[in-house]
Coordinates of C-alpha atoms and ligand atoms in Angstrom, one line a residue:
Chain U
M3 CA -45.9 -16.3 -7.3
I4 CA -44.6 -16.2 -10.9
E5 CA -46.1 -14.0 -13.5
F6 CA -45.0 -13.7 -17.2
E7 CA -46.8 -10.9 -19.0
S8 CA -46.5 -10.8 -22.8
V9 CA -42.8 -11.7 -22.5
S10 CA -40.6 -11.7 -25.6
K11 CA -36.9 -12.4 -25.7
V12 CA -34.8 -11.7 -28.8
Y13 CA -31.1 -12.5 -28.7
D14 CA -29.0 -10.2 -30.9
G15 CA -29.9 -10.6 -34.5
Q16 CA -31.8 -13.9 -34.2
R17 CA -35.4 -15.0 -34.4
P18 CA -37.2 -14.5 -31.1
A19 CA -36.4 -17.2 -28.5
L20 CA -39.6 -16.3 -26.7
S21 CA -42.5 -14.4 -28.1
N22 CA -45.5 -13.1 -26.2
V23 CA -45.5 -15.6 -23.4
T24 CA -48.1 -15.1 -20.7
F25 CA -48.8 -17.3 -17.7
K26 CA -49.1 -17.2 -14.0
L27 CA -48.0 -19.8 -11.4
A28 CA -49.7 -19.6 -8.0
P29 CA -47.7 -20.0 -4.8
G30 CA -47.2 -23.6 -4.0
E31 CA -48.1 -24.7 -7.5
M32 CA -46.0 -27.2 -9.5
A33 CA -45.7 -27.0 -13.3
F34 CA -43.7 -28.7 -16.0
L35 CA -42.5 -26.9 -19.0
T36 CA -41.9 -29.0 -22.1
G37 CA -40.9 -28.4 -25.7
H38 CA -38.5 -29.5 -28.4
S39 CA -34.9 -28.6 -28.3
G40 CA -34.4 -24.9 -29.0
A41 CA -38.1 -24.2 -28.1
G42 CA -37.0 -21.6 -25.5
K43 CA -37.3 -23.5 -22.2
S44 CA -33.9 -22.5 -20.9
T45 CA -34.5 -19.0 -22.0
L46 CA -37.7 -18.8 -20.0
L47 CA -35.9 -20.1 -16.9
R48 CA -33.0 -17.7 -17.4
L49 CA -35.4 -14.8 -17.5
L50 CA -36.9 -16.1 -14.3
L51 CA -33.5 -16.2 -12.6
G52 CA -32.6 -12.7 -13.8
L53 CA -29.8 -14.0 -16.0
E54 CA -31.4 -12.4 -19.0
K55 CA -33.6 -9.4 -19.2
A56 CA -36.9 -9.6 -21.2
S57 CA -36.9 -7.7 -24.5
Q58 CA -40.5 -7.0 -24.0
G59 CA -43.1 -7.6 -21.4
A60 CA -42.5 -8.2 -17.7
V61 CA -41.4 -11.1 -15.5
R62 CA -42.7 -10.7 -12.0
V63 CA -41.9 -12.9 -9.0
A64 CA -43.8 -12.4 -5.8
G65 CA -44.9 -9.1 -7.2
T66 CA -41.5 -7.8 -8.0
D67 CA -40.6 -6.9 -11.6
L68 CA -37.2 -8.6 -12.2
A69 CA -36.3 -5.8 -14.6
S70 CA -36.1 -3.5 -11.6
L71 CA -33.5 -5.6 -9.8
N72 CA -29.8 -5.0 -10.2
G73 CA -26.5 -6.0 -8.6
E74 CA -26.9 -6.7 -4.9
K75 CA -30.8 -6.8 -5.1
L76 CA -30.7 -9.3 -7.9
A77 CA -28.2 -11.4 -5.9
R78 CA -30.5 -11.2 -2.9
Y79 CA -33.4 -12.4 -5.0
R80 CA -31.5 -15.3 -6.3
R81 CA -30.7 -16.4 -2.8
R82 CA -34.4 -17.0 -2.3
V83 CA -34.7 -19.2 -5.4
G84 CA -33.4 -22.8 -5.7
V85 CA -31.9 -23.9 -9.0
V86 CA -31.3 -27.4 -10.4
F87 CA -29.4 -27.9 -13.7
Q88 CA -29.1 -30.7 -16.1
D89 CA -25.4 -31.0 -15.2
P90 CA -25.5 -30.8 -11.4
N91 CA -22.5 -28.4 -11.5
L92 CA -21.0 -29.6 -8.2
E93 CA -17.7 -28.3 -6.9
E94 CA -15.4 -31.3 -7.0
D95 CA -12.9 -29.7 -4.5
L96 CA -15.6 -29.7 -1.9
T97 CA -17.3 -32.5 0.0
V98 CA -21.0 -33.3 -0.6
F99 CA -21.8 -31.6 2.7
D100 CA -19.9 -28.4 1.7
N101 CA -21.5 -28.4 -1.8
V102 CA -25.0 -28.5 -0.2
A103 CA -24.0 -25.9 2.4
L104 CA -22.9 -23.4 -0.3
P105 CA -26.2 -21.5 -0.6
L106 CA -26.3 -21.1 3.2
R107 CA -22.7 -19.8 3.3
I108 CA -23.4 -17.4 0.4
A109 CA -26.5 -16.1 2.2
G110 CA -24.5 -15.6 5.4
F111 CA -26.1 -18.2 7.7
K112 CA -24.3 -18.7 11.0
E113 CA -21.9 -21.6 10.8
A114 CA -23.6 -23.2 13.8
D115 CA -26.9 -23.4 12.0
I116 CA -25.5 -25.0 8.8
P117 CA -25.1 -28.7 9.8
K118 CA -28.7 -29.1 10.8
R119 CA -30.1 -27.7 7.6
V120 CA -27.6 -29.5 5.4
N121 CA -28.4 -32.8 7.0
A122 CA -32.1 -32.3 6.6
A123 CA -31.7 -31.5 2.9
L124 CA -29.4 -34.6 2.4
S125 CA -31.9 -36.9 4.1
R126 CA -34.7 -35.6 1.8
V127 CA -32.7 -36.9 -1.1
D128 CA -31.5 -40.0 0.7
L129 CA -27.9 -39.1 0.8
S130 CA -27.3 -38.7 4.5
D131 CA -24.5 -41.3 4.4
Q132 CA -22.5 -39.6 1.7
A133 CA -22.1 -36.2 3.4
M134 CA -18.3 -36.5 3.7
T135 CA -17.5 -38.0 0.4
S136 CA -16.3 -36.2 -2.7
P137 CA -18.9 -35.7 -5.5
R138 CA -16.3 -37.2 -7.8
V139 CA -17.0 -40.7 -6.5
L140 CA -20.8 -40.4 -6.8
S141 CA -22.9 -41.8 -9.6
G142 CA -24.7 -39.4 -12.0
G143 CA -28.0 -39.9 -10.2
Q144 CA -26.4 -39.3 -6.8
Q145 CA -24.7 -36.2 -8.1
Q146 CA -28.0 -34.9 -9.4
R147 CA -29.6 -35.5 -6.0
V148 CA -26.8 -33.5 -4.3
G149 CA -27.7 -30.7 -6.8
I150 CA -31.3 -31.0 -5.7
A151 CA -30.4 -30.9 -2.0
R152 CA -28.3 -27.8 -2.7
A153 CA -31.4 -26.2 -4.4
I154 CA -33.6 -26.7 -1.4
V155 CA -31.3 -26.4 1.6
H156 CA -32.1 -22.8 2.2
R157 CA -35.9 -23.5 2.0
P158 CA -36.6 -21.4 -1.0
A159 CA -40.2 -20.5 -1.9
L160 CA -39.4 -21.1 -5.6
V161 CA -37.4 -23.9 -7.2
V162 CA -36.5 -23.8 -10.8
A163 CA -35.1 -26.9 -12.6
D164 CA -33.7 -27.1 -16.1
E165 CA -33.8 -30.6 -17.4
P166 CA -32.9 -32.1 -14.0
T167 CA -33.3 -35.6 -15.4
G168 CA -31.7 -35.1 -18.8
N169 CA -28.7 -37.3 -17.9
L170 CA -30.5 -40.0 -15.9
D171 CA -32.1 -43.3 -16.9
P172 CA -35.9 -43.6 -16.8
E173 CA -36.1 -45.2 -13.4
L174 CA -33.9 -42.5 -11.8
S175 CA -35.6 -39.7 -13.5
A176 CA -39.0 -41.0 -12.2
R177 CA -37.5 -40.9 -8.7
V178 CA -36.2 -37.4 -9.1
M179 CA -39.5 -36.2 -10.4
R180 CA -41.2 -37.8 -7.4
M181 CA -38.8 -35.8 -5.1
F182 CA -40.0 -32.6 -6.7
T183 CA -43.6 -33.5 -6.1
Q184 CA -42.7 -34.1 -2.4
F185 CA -41.3 -30.6 -2.2
Q186 CA -44.4 -29.3 -3.8
Q187 CA -46.4 -30.9 -0.9
L188 CA -44.2 -28.7 1.4
G189 CA -45.6 -25.6 -0.2
V190 CA -42.7 -24.8 -2.6
T191 CA -43.5 -23.3 -6.0
I192 CA -41.8 -25.5 -8.6
L193 CA -41.1 -25.0 -12.3
V194 CA -39.4 -27.9 -14.1
A195 CA -38.3 -27.7 -17.7
T196 CA -37.9 -31.1 -19.4
H197 CA -38.4 -32.8 -22.8
E198 CA -39.7 -36.0 -21.3
R199 CA -43.3 -35.5 -22.2
A200 CA -44.1 -39.1 -21.3
V201 CA -43.1 -38.7 -17.7
V202 CA -44.9 -35.4 -17.4
E203 CA -48.1 -36.6 -18.8
S204 CA -48.3 -39.4 -16.3
L205 CA -48.1 -36.9 -13.4
P206 CA -51.1 -34.9 -12.2
F207 CA -49.5 -31.5 -12.5
R208 CA -49.9 -28.4 -14.6
H209 CA -48.1 -28.8 -18.0
L210 CA -47.0 -25.8 -20.1
T211 CA -45.8 -26.5 -23.7
I212 CA -43.8 -24.1 -25.8
E213 CA -42.9 -24.4 -29.4
R214 CA -40.6 -22.0 -31.2
G215 CA -40.9 -19.5 -28.3
R216 CA -44.7 -19.5 -28.1
L217 CA -46.8 -21.0 -25.4
V218 CA -49.0 -23.4 -27.3
S219 CA -50.8 -25.3 -24.5
D220 CA -51.4 -24.9 -20.8
D221 CA -52.9 -28.1 -19.4
V222 CA -53.9 -27.4 -15.9
G223 CA -53.6 -31.0 -14.8
A224 CA -55.4 -33.0 -12.2
S225 CA -53.9 -31.2 -9.2
R226 CA -56.4 -28.3 -9.4
Chain E
M30 CA -18.1 -8.2 12.2
R31 CA -19.9 -9.7 9.2
W32 CA -17.3 -7.9 7.1
L33 CA -14.5 -9.6 9.0
L34 CA -16.1 -13.0 8.6
D35 CA -16.5 -12.5 4.9
H36 CA -12.9 -11.7 4.4
Q37 CA -11.8 -14.5 6.7
S38 CA -13.8 -17.0 4.7
A39 CA -12.6 -15.6 1.4
F40 CA -9.0 -15.9 2.6
S41 CA -9.3 -19.4 3.8
E42 CA -11.1 -20.3 0.5
A43 CA -8.2 -18.8 -1.4
M44 CA -5.7 -20.8 0.7
K45 CA -7.6 -23.9 0.2
R46 CA -7.7 -23.5 -3.6
T47 CA -4.0 -22.8 -3.5
R48 CA -3.3 -25.9 -1.5
D49 CA -5.3 -28.0 -4.0
R50 CA -3.1 -26.8 -6.9
M51 CA 0.2 -26.5 -5.0
T52 CA 2.6 -27.6 -7.7
Q53 CA 1.0 -25.5 -10.4
F54 CA 1.0 -22.5 -8.0
I55 CA 4.7 -22.9 -7.2
V56 CA 5.7 -23.3 -10.8
V57 CA 3.8 -20.2 -11.8
I58 CA 5.4 -18.2 -8.9
C59 CA 8.9 -19.3 -9.9
L60 CA 8.2 -18.4 -13.5
L61 CA 6.8 -15.0 -12.8
G62 CA 9.5 -14.4 -10.2
V63 CA 12.2 -15.0 -12.8
L64 CA 10.4 -12.9 -15.4
L65 CA 10.0 -10.0 -12.9
A66 CA 13.6 -10.3 -12.0
I67 CA 14.7 -9.3 -15.6
P68 CA 13.6 -5.7 -15.6
G69 CA 14.3 -5.5 -11.9
W70 CA 17.9 -6.6 -12.5
L71 CA 18.3 -4.2 -15.4
G72 CA 17.2 -1.4 -13.1
Q73 CA 19.6 -2.6 -10.5
I74 CA 22.5 -2.6 -13.0
W75 CA 21.5 0.8 -14.2
L76 CA 21.4 2.3 -10.7
G77 CA 24.3 0.2 -9.3
M78 CA 26.6 1.0 -12.2
A79 CA 26.1 4.7 -11.6
S80 CA 28.1 4.2 -8.4
L81 CA 30.9 2.6 -10.4
V82 CA 31.3 5.3 -13.1
P83 CA 34.1 7.7 -12.4
S84 CA 32.8 11.2 -12.1
D85 CA 34.9 12.7 -14.9
A86 CA 33.1 10.4 -17.3
V87 CA 29.8 12.2 -16.6
Q88 CA 31.0 15.6 -15.3
S89 CA 32.8 18.0 -17.6
E90 CA 35.5 20.3 -16.2
A91 CA 37.2 23.6 -17.3
L92 CA 40.3 25.3 -15.9
V93 CA 39.9 29.0 -16.4
F94 CA 43.1 31.0 -16.1
L95 CA 42.6 34.5 -15.0
E96 CA 44.3 37.6 -16.3
R97 CA 47.3 38.6 -14.3
D98 CA 46.7 41.5 -12.0
L99 CA 43.0 40.9 -11.9
D100 CA 41.7 42.6 -8.8
L101 CA 39.8 40.7 -6.1
E102 CA 36.5 42.4 -6.8
S103 CA 36.3 41.5 -10.5
R104 CA 37.3 37.9 -9.7
I105 CA 34.5 37.5 -7.2
D106 CA 32.2 39.1 -9.8
L107 CA 33.2 36.5 -12.3
E108 CA 32.7 33.7 -9.8
R109 CA 29.2 35.0 -8.9
S110 CA 28.1 35.2 -12.5
L111 CA 29.3 31.6 -13.1
E112 CA 27.6 30.3 -10.0
D113 CA 24.3 31.6 -11.4
Q114 CA 24.6 29.2 -14.4
A115 CA 22.4 26.2 -14.1
V116 CA 24.8 23.9 -15.9
I117 CA 27.6 24.6 -13.4
D118 CA 27.9 22.5 -10.3
A119 CA 30.9 23.9 -8.4
I120 CA 33.6 26.6 -8.8
T121 CA 36.9 26.4 -6.9
F122 CA 39.4 29.1 -6.8
I123 CA 43.1 27.9 -7.2
P124 CA 45.5 30.7 -6.3
K125 CA 48.7 30.6 -8.3
S126 CA 50.8 29.7 -5.2
E127 CA 48.8 26.5 -4.8
A128 CA 49.1 25.7 -8.5
L129 CA 52.9 26.1 -8.2
D130 CA 53.0 23.8 -5.2
A131 CA 50.9 21.2 -7.0
L132 CA 53.1 21.4 -10.1
S133 CA 56.3 21.1 -8.1
A134 CA 54.9 18.2 -6.2
S135 CA 53.9 16.3 -9.3
D136 CA 57.2 17.1 -11.0
G137 CA 59.4 16.7 -8.0
L138 CA 61.0 20.0 -8.8
S139 CA 61.7 21.3 -5.3
Q140 CA 63.9 24.1 -6.7
M141 CA 60.8 25.7 -8.0
T142 CA 60.5 27.4 -4.6
V143 CA 62.9 29.9 -6.1
L144 CA 60.1 30.9 -8.3
R145 CA 57.7 31.7 -5.5
D146 CA 58.4 35.4 -5.4
D147 CA 58.3 35.6 -9.1
N148 CA 55.5 33.2 -9.9
P149 CA 55.0 32.8 -13.6
L150 CA 51.6 31.1 -13.2
P151 CA 48.2 32.8 -13.3
D152 CA 45.4 32.4 -10.7
A153 CA 42.7 30.0 -11.9
L154 CA 39.2 28.8 -11.4
R155 CA 38.2 25.2 -11.6
V156 CA 34.7 24.9 -13.0
R157 CA 32.9 21.6 -12.6
F158 CA 29.8 21.2 -14.7
S159 CA 26.7 19.5 -13.5
F160 CA 26.2 15.9 -14.6
V161 CA 22.8 16.7 -16.1
G162 CA 24.0 19.6 -18.3
D163 CA 24.0 19.2 -22.0
E164 CA 26.5 19.9 -24.7
A165 CA 25.0 23.2 -25.9
G166 CA 24.7 24.7 -22.4
E167 CA 28.3 23.9 -21.6
A168 CA 29.5 25.2 -25.0
A169 CA 27.6 28.5 -24.3
V170 CA 29.4 28.9 -21.0
I171 CA 32.8 28.1 -22.5
D172 CA 32.3 30.6 -25.4
G173 CA 31.2 33.3 -22.9
L174 CA 34.4 32.7 -20.8
R175 CA 36.6 32.7 -23.9
S176 CA 35.4 36.2 -24.9
D177 CA 35.5 37.5 -21.3
Q178 CA 38.0 40.3 -20.6
R179 CA 39.0 38.9 -17.3
V180 CA 40.0 35.5 -18.7
M181 CA 43.4 34.9 -20.1
S182 CA 42.8 31.4 -21.4
L183 CA 41.0 28.3 -20.5
R184 CA 41.1 24.6 -20.9
Y185 CA 37.9 22.6 -21.3
Y186 CA 37.7 18.9 -20.5
P187 CA 34.4 17.7 -21.8
S188 CA 33.1 14.5 -20.1
A189 CA 32.8 11.3 -22.1
R190 CA 29.0 11.8 -21.7
V191 CA 29.2 15.2 -23.4
Q192 CA 31.8 14.2 -26.0
Y193 CA 29.7 11.2 -27.1
A194 CA 26.4 12.9 -26.4
S195 CA 24.5 11.7 -29.5
L196 CA 25.8 8.1 -29.0
V197 CA 25.0 8.2 -25.3
E198 CA 21.5 9.5 -26.0
M199 CA 20.9 6.9 -28.6
L200 CA 22.0 4.1 -26.3
G201 CA 20.0 5.6 -23.5
L202 CA 16.9 5.7 -25.6
L203 CA 17.5 2.1 -26.8
G204 CA 18.0 0.9 -23.2
L205 CA 14.9 2.8 -22.1
G206 CA 12.9 1.3 -25.0
L207 CA 14.1 -2.2 -24.3
S208 CA 13.5 -1.8 -20.6
M209 CA 10.0 -0.6 -21.3
L210 CA 9.4 -3.6 -23.5
T211 CA 10.6 -6.0 -20.9
I212 CA 8.5 -4.3 -18.2
L213 CA 5.5 -4.4 -20.5
G214 CA 6.0 -8.0 -21.4
V215 CA 6.4 -9.0 -17.7
L216 CA 3.3 -7.0 -16.7
M217 CA 1.4 -8.8 -19.4
A218 CA 2.6 -12.2 -18.2
V219 CA 1.6 -11.5 -14.6
F220 CA -1.7 -10.0 -15.8
L221 CA -2.5 -13.0 -18.0
V222 CA -1.5 -15.6 -15.4
S223 CA -3.8 -14.1 -12.8
A224 CA -6.6 -13.8 -15.4
A225 CA -6.1 -17.4 -16.5
D226 CA -6.8 -18.5 -12.9
V227 CA -10.2 -16.9 -13.3
V228 CA -11.0 -18.2 -16.8
D229 CA -10.4 -21.7 -15.5
D230 CA -13.2 -21.1 -13.1
R231 CA -15.9 -19.9 -15.4
R232 CA -18.4 -22.6 -14.3
R233 CA -17.8 -21.9 -10.7
I234 CA -18.4 -18.2 -11.1
E235 CA -21.6 -18.9 -13.0
L236 CA -22.7 -21.3 -10.2
Y237 CA -22.0 -18.7 -7.5
T238 CA -23.9 -16.1 -9.4
L239 CA -26.9 -18.3 -9.7
L240 CA -26.8 -19.1 -6.1
G241 CA -27.1 -15.4 -5.4
A242 CA -23.5 -14.6 -4.3
S243 CA -22.8 -10.9 -4.5
N244 CA -20.0 -9.8 -6.9
G245 CA -17.8 -9.0 -3.9
F246 CA -18.3 -12.5 -2.5
I247 CA -17.3 -14.0 -5.8
K248 CA -14.3 -11.7 -6.4
R249 CA -12.8 -11.8 -3.0
P250 CA -11.1 -15.2 -3.0
Y251 CA -9.6 -14.5 -6.5
L252 CA -8.3 -11.2 -5.3
Y253 CA -6.7 -12.8 -2.3
R254 CA -5.1 -15.4 -4.4
A255 CA -3.9 -12.8 -6.9
T256 CA -2.3 -10.8 -4.1
L257 CA -0.7 -13.8 -2.7
L258 CA 0.6 -14.7 -6.2
G259 CA 2.0 -11.2 -6.7
L260 CA 3.5 -11.1 -3.3
L261 CA 5.3 -14.4 -3.6
S262 CA 6.5 -13.9 -7.1
G263 CA 7.7 -10.5 -6.1
L264 CA 9.6 -12.1 -3.3
V265 CA 11.1 -14.7 -5.6
A266 CA 12.1 -11.9 -8.0
C267 CA 13.8 -10.0 -5.2
V268 CA 15.8 -13.1 -4.2
V269 CA 16.8 -13.7 -7.9
I270 CA 17.8 -10.1 -8.3
F271 CA 19.8 -10.2 -5.1
G272 CA 21.5 -13.4 -6.1
L273 CA 22.4 -12.1 -9.6
N274 CA 23.7 -8.9 -8.0
T275 CA 25.9 -10.8 -5.6
V276 CA 27.3 -13.0 -8.4
L277 CA 28.0 -9.9 -10.7
S278 CA 29.5 -8.1 -7.8
S279 CA 32.0 -10.8 -7.0
V280 CA 33.0 -11.0 -10.7
L281 CA 33.4 -7.3 -11.0
A282 CA 35.0 -6.9 -7.6
S283 CA 37.9 -9.1 -8.4
N284 CA 38.7 -6.7 -11.3
L285 CA 37.8 -3.4 -9.8
E286 CA 39.1 -3.7 -6.3
A287 CA 42.6 -3.2 -7.7
L288 CA 41.5 0.1 -9.1
D289 CA 39.7 1.4 -6.1
P290 CA 39.0 -0.5 -2.9
E291 CA 35.7 1.3 -2.6
L292 CA 34.5 -0.6 -5.7
G293 CA 34.4 -3.9 -3.8
S294 CA 30.7 -4.5 -4.5
I295 CA 27.8 -3.0 -6.3
P296 CA 25.4 -1.6 -3.6
M297 CA 21.9 -3.2 -3.8
D298 CA 19.3 -0.6 -4.3
G299 CA 16.4 -1.2 -2.0
R300 CA 14.0 0.9 -4.1
I301 CA 14.3 -1.7 -6.9
L302 CA 13.2 -4.5 -4.6
I303 CA 10.3 -2.6 -3.3
T304 CA 9.2 -1.5 -6.8
V305 CA 9.4 -5.1 -8.1
A306 CA 7.3 -6.4 -5.3
V307 CA 4.7 -3.7 -5.5
V308 CA 4.5 -4.0 -9.3
A309 CA 4.0 -7.7 -9.0
I310 CA 1.2 -7.4 -6.5
V311 CA -0.6 -4.6 -8.4
A312 CA -0.4 -6.3 -11.8
S313 CA -1.6 -9.6 -10.5
W314 CA -4.4 -7.9 -8.5
I315 CA -5.6 -5.9 -11.5
G316 CA -5.4 -8.9 -13.8
A317 CA -7.7 -10.9 -11.5
E318 CA -10.0 -8.1 -10.8
R319 CA -10.5 -7.4 -14.5
A320 CA -11.0 -11.0 -15.4
V321 CA -13.7 -11.6 -12.7
H322 CA -15.3 -8.4 -13.6
R323 CA -15.6 -9.4 -17.3
R324 CA -16.9 -12.9 -16.3
L325 CA -19.6 -11.4 -14.2
H326 CA -20.6 -8.9 -16.8
A327 CA -20.9 -11.6 -19.4
L328 CA -23.5 -13.2 -17.1
H329 CA -25.7 -10.3 -16.4
Ligands
ATP1 N1 -27.1 -16.9 -25.1 C1 -27.8 -17.0 -26.3 N2 -27.4 -16.2 -27.3 C2 -28.1 -16.3 -28.5 N3 -29.0 -17.2 -28.8 C3 -29.4 -18.0 -27.8 C4 -28.8 -18.0 -26.5 N4 -29.4 -18.9 -25.7 C5 -30.3 -19.5 -26.5 N5 -30.3 -19.0 -27.7 C6 -31.3 -19.3 -28.8 O1 -32.6 -19.2 -28.3 C7 -33.4 -20.3 -28.8 C8 -34.0 -21.1 -27.6 O2 -32.9 -21.7 -26.8 P1 -33.1 -22.4 -25.4 O3 -31.8 -22.7 -24.9 O4 -34.0 -21.6 -24.6 O5 -33.9 -23.7 -25.9 P2 -34.3 -25.0 -25.0 O6 -35.8 -25.2 -25.2 O7 -33.8 -24.9 -23.6 O8 -33.6 -26.1 -25.8 P3 -32.9 -27.5 -25.2 O9 -34.0 -28.5 -24.9 O10 -32.0 -27.9 -26.3 O11 -32.2 -27.1 -23.9 C9 -32.4 -21.2 -29.6 O12 -32.7 -20.9 -31.0 C10 -31.1 -20.8 -29.2 O13 -30.2 -20.8 -30.3
MG2 MG1 -32.3 -25.9 -22.5

C-alpha cells in the first residue's frame, strides 16, 4: 500500500530531515512511527500526504508515485486518505455533524447519503449523541474523536495520524489507540506517528523508529 | 449540474461566514465605502464643476475685423482656411449692419440709424477657440491673422485657462497626482481588507487542502465574499457620494442660482457611481484571489 524507497528530504539549507528511508506497508497493515522530537515523523507523514515532495527517492501509494501527482490529481488522492492531527483542527463555526461531513462534501457525495455515513462514523467513536453540538463545548478527548470520525467517514483505504494522542491523558490515549486498532480490523491501512513508546510497545503492531531522519529499527510486531 | 451545486454551496458557505461575523462585516463595509467615496467624490466634483464653469473661462475668443471692401470670395477663403485649424471650434460672420445694431442696442443710441447708409464699422469674424487648444497653437493662429492682408485688425480675448496656462497645468498635475494617490490608497485598503479575510483563515485553508479539496473549492467562498464585500462597499460609497453631492449642491445653489437659474444643482454623473462600484468589486476580488492563491502555494 505504502512504499518509501530511499527517500530523503532536505528543507532549504538545513541538515536532512529524512535520509534514505526505505520501508513498505502492506494493505490493511497497521504501523506506529516513533522517534524523538525533530526526528522527522511529521516530515515523513507530510511526504505521504503530498504536502512536501521528496528531495530524493520515491514515495508510492497503491503503486502511484506521489511526485507525479499535481493539482486536481493530488487533491483527488488526498480525498482517499484519512488524516488525524495532534490538534484536531475542527471548524468551530460548524456543528460536530458538519465537521465530520466535511470530507464527504468536499468529495461531492450526494447530500442524501451524508447523514447515514456521518452517523456511522460518529457511533464508531462513541459520539452519536453530540452530533448537533458545537466542537467548542467538547472536551479535548471528544474533539480528538470528532477528528478521528472525520478521518474515517469517507472509508479511506489509508489513515495517517500525526500524534493523535499528544494532547490526551494516558487513559484517553489508550482508548484512541484502541480505536485505531479497530479500524485496522476493518482492513484500513494505518500509520500513526507518536512519541509514546510505552503505549506502542504494549501493542502487537509493527513499530518503526526514526532517529535524526534515519529509520533505525523496524520491529514487525506480533501481528504478523 | 454539479457545477451549479458547487457554486450554490460556496455561496451559502460565504453567506454563513458573513452572518457569523456580521458586525465586523458591516464595519468594514462602511469603512471601505467611505474610503471609496473620497476619490469618487473628487471625480464627481471634477466632472460636475465643469458644468458650472462659464465657457469664456476655458474657451478663448478673437474678433477679427476685416478690411473694408473685401470681396465675398476672399472672405469665404479666409473662413475656410480658419475652419481647417484644429484649435478653432467655430467661426461666425458678423456683418457690419448687425454690429451696428448691437452697438446701438447696447448704447441706446437709436439715432445711429442715420449711420446705416454710411456705416463706419467693418465686417468681422468671431473666432471661438476649442477648449482643448493650447497657448502656442492659439498664438500661431493670431499671429497668422495679424499678418494677413485681408485682416484690418483683431482683438484677442484669451481664456483664463490659456492666460494662466502654466498655473492651470501645475494645479491640474497636482490634482491628478493627489487623485491617483487617493485612488491607490483606497485600492490598497480594499485589497488588504479582502486579503486579511483569507489570512485569518490560514488553518482552515490548510485543513481543506489536507482533506482533498480542489483549489477551486477552497477559493470559491472567499471570492463570493469578496465580491459581496466589494458590491456592498461600492453601494455605500455611491450613497455617500450622492449625499455629499446633494449637500454641496444645496450650498452652491443658494449662491449660484442668483447668477444663472440653470446652476441650481450640480448634475450627478452616473459614470462615477458605476466606476466606483466596479472598482470596489474588482479590487476586493483580486485581493482575495491573490491571498488564497498565495496561501495555497505556500502549502504545495
Ligand atoms: N517546513 C519546514 N521547513 C524547514 N524545516 C523543517 C520544516 N518542517 C520540519 N523541519 C525540520 O525538519 C526536522 C524534522 O521535523 P519534524 O517536524 O518532521 O519532526 P517530528 O519528528 O515530527 O518532531 P515532533 O515530535 O516535535 O513533532 C526538524 O529539524 C525540523 O526543524
Ligand atoms: Mg511532528
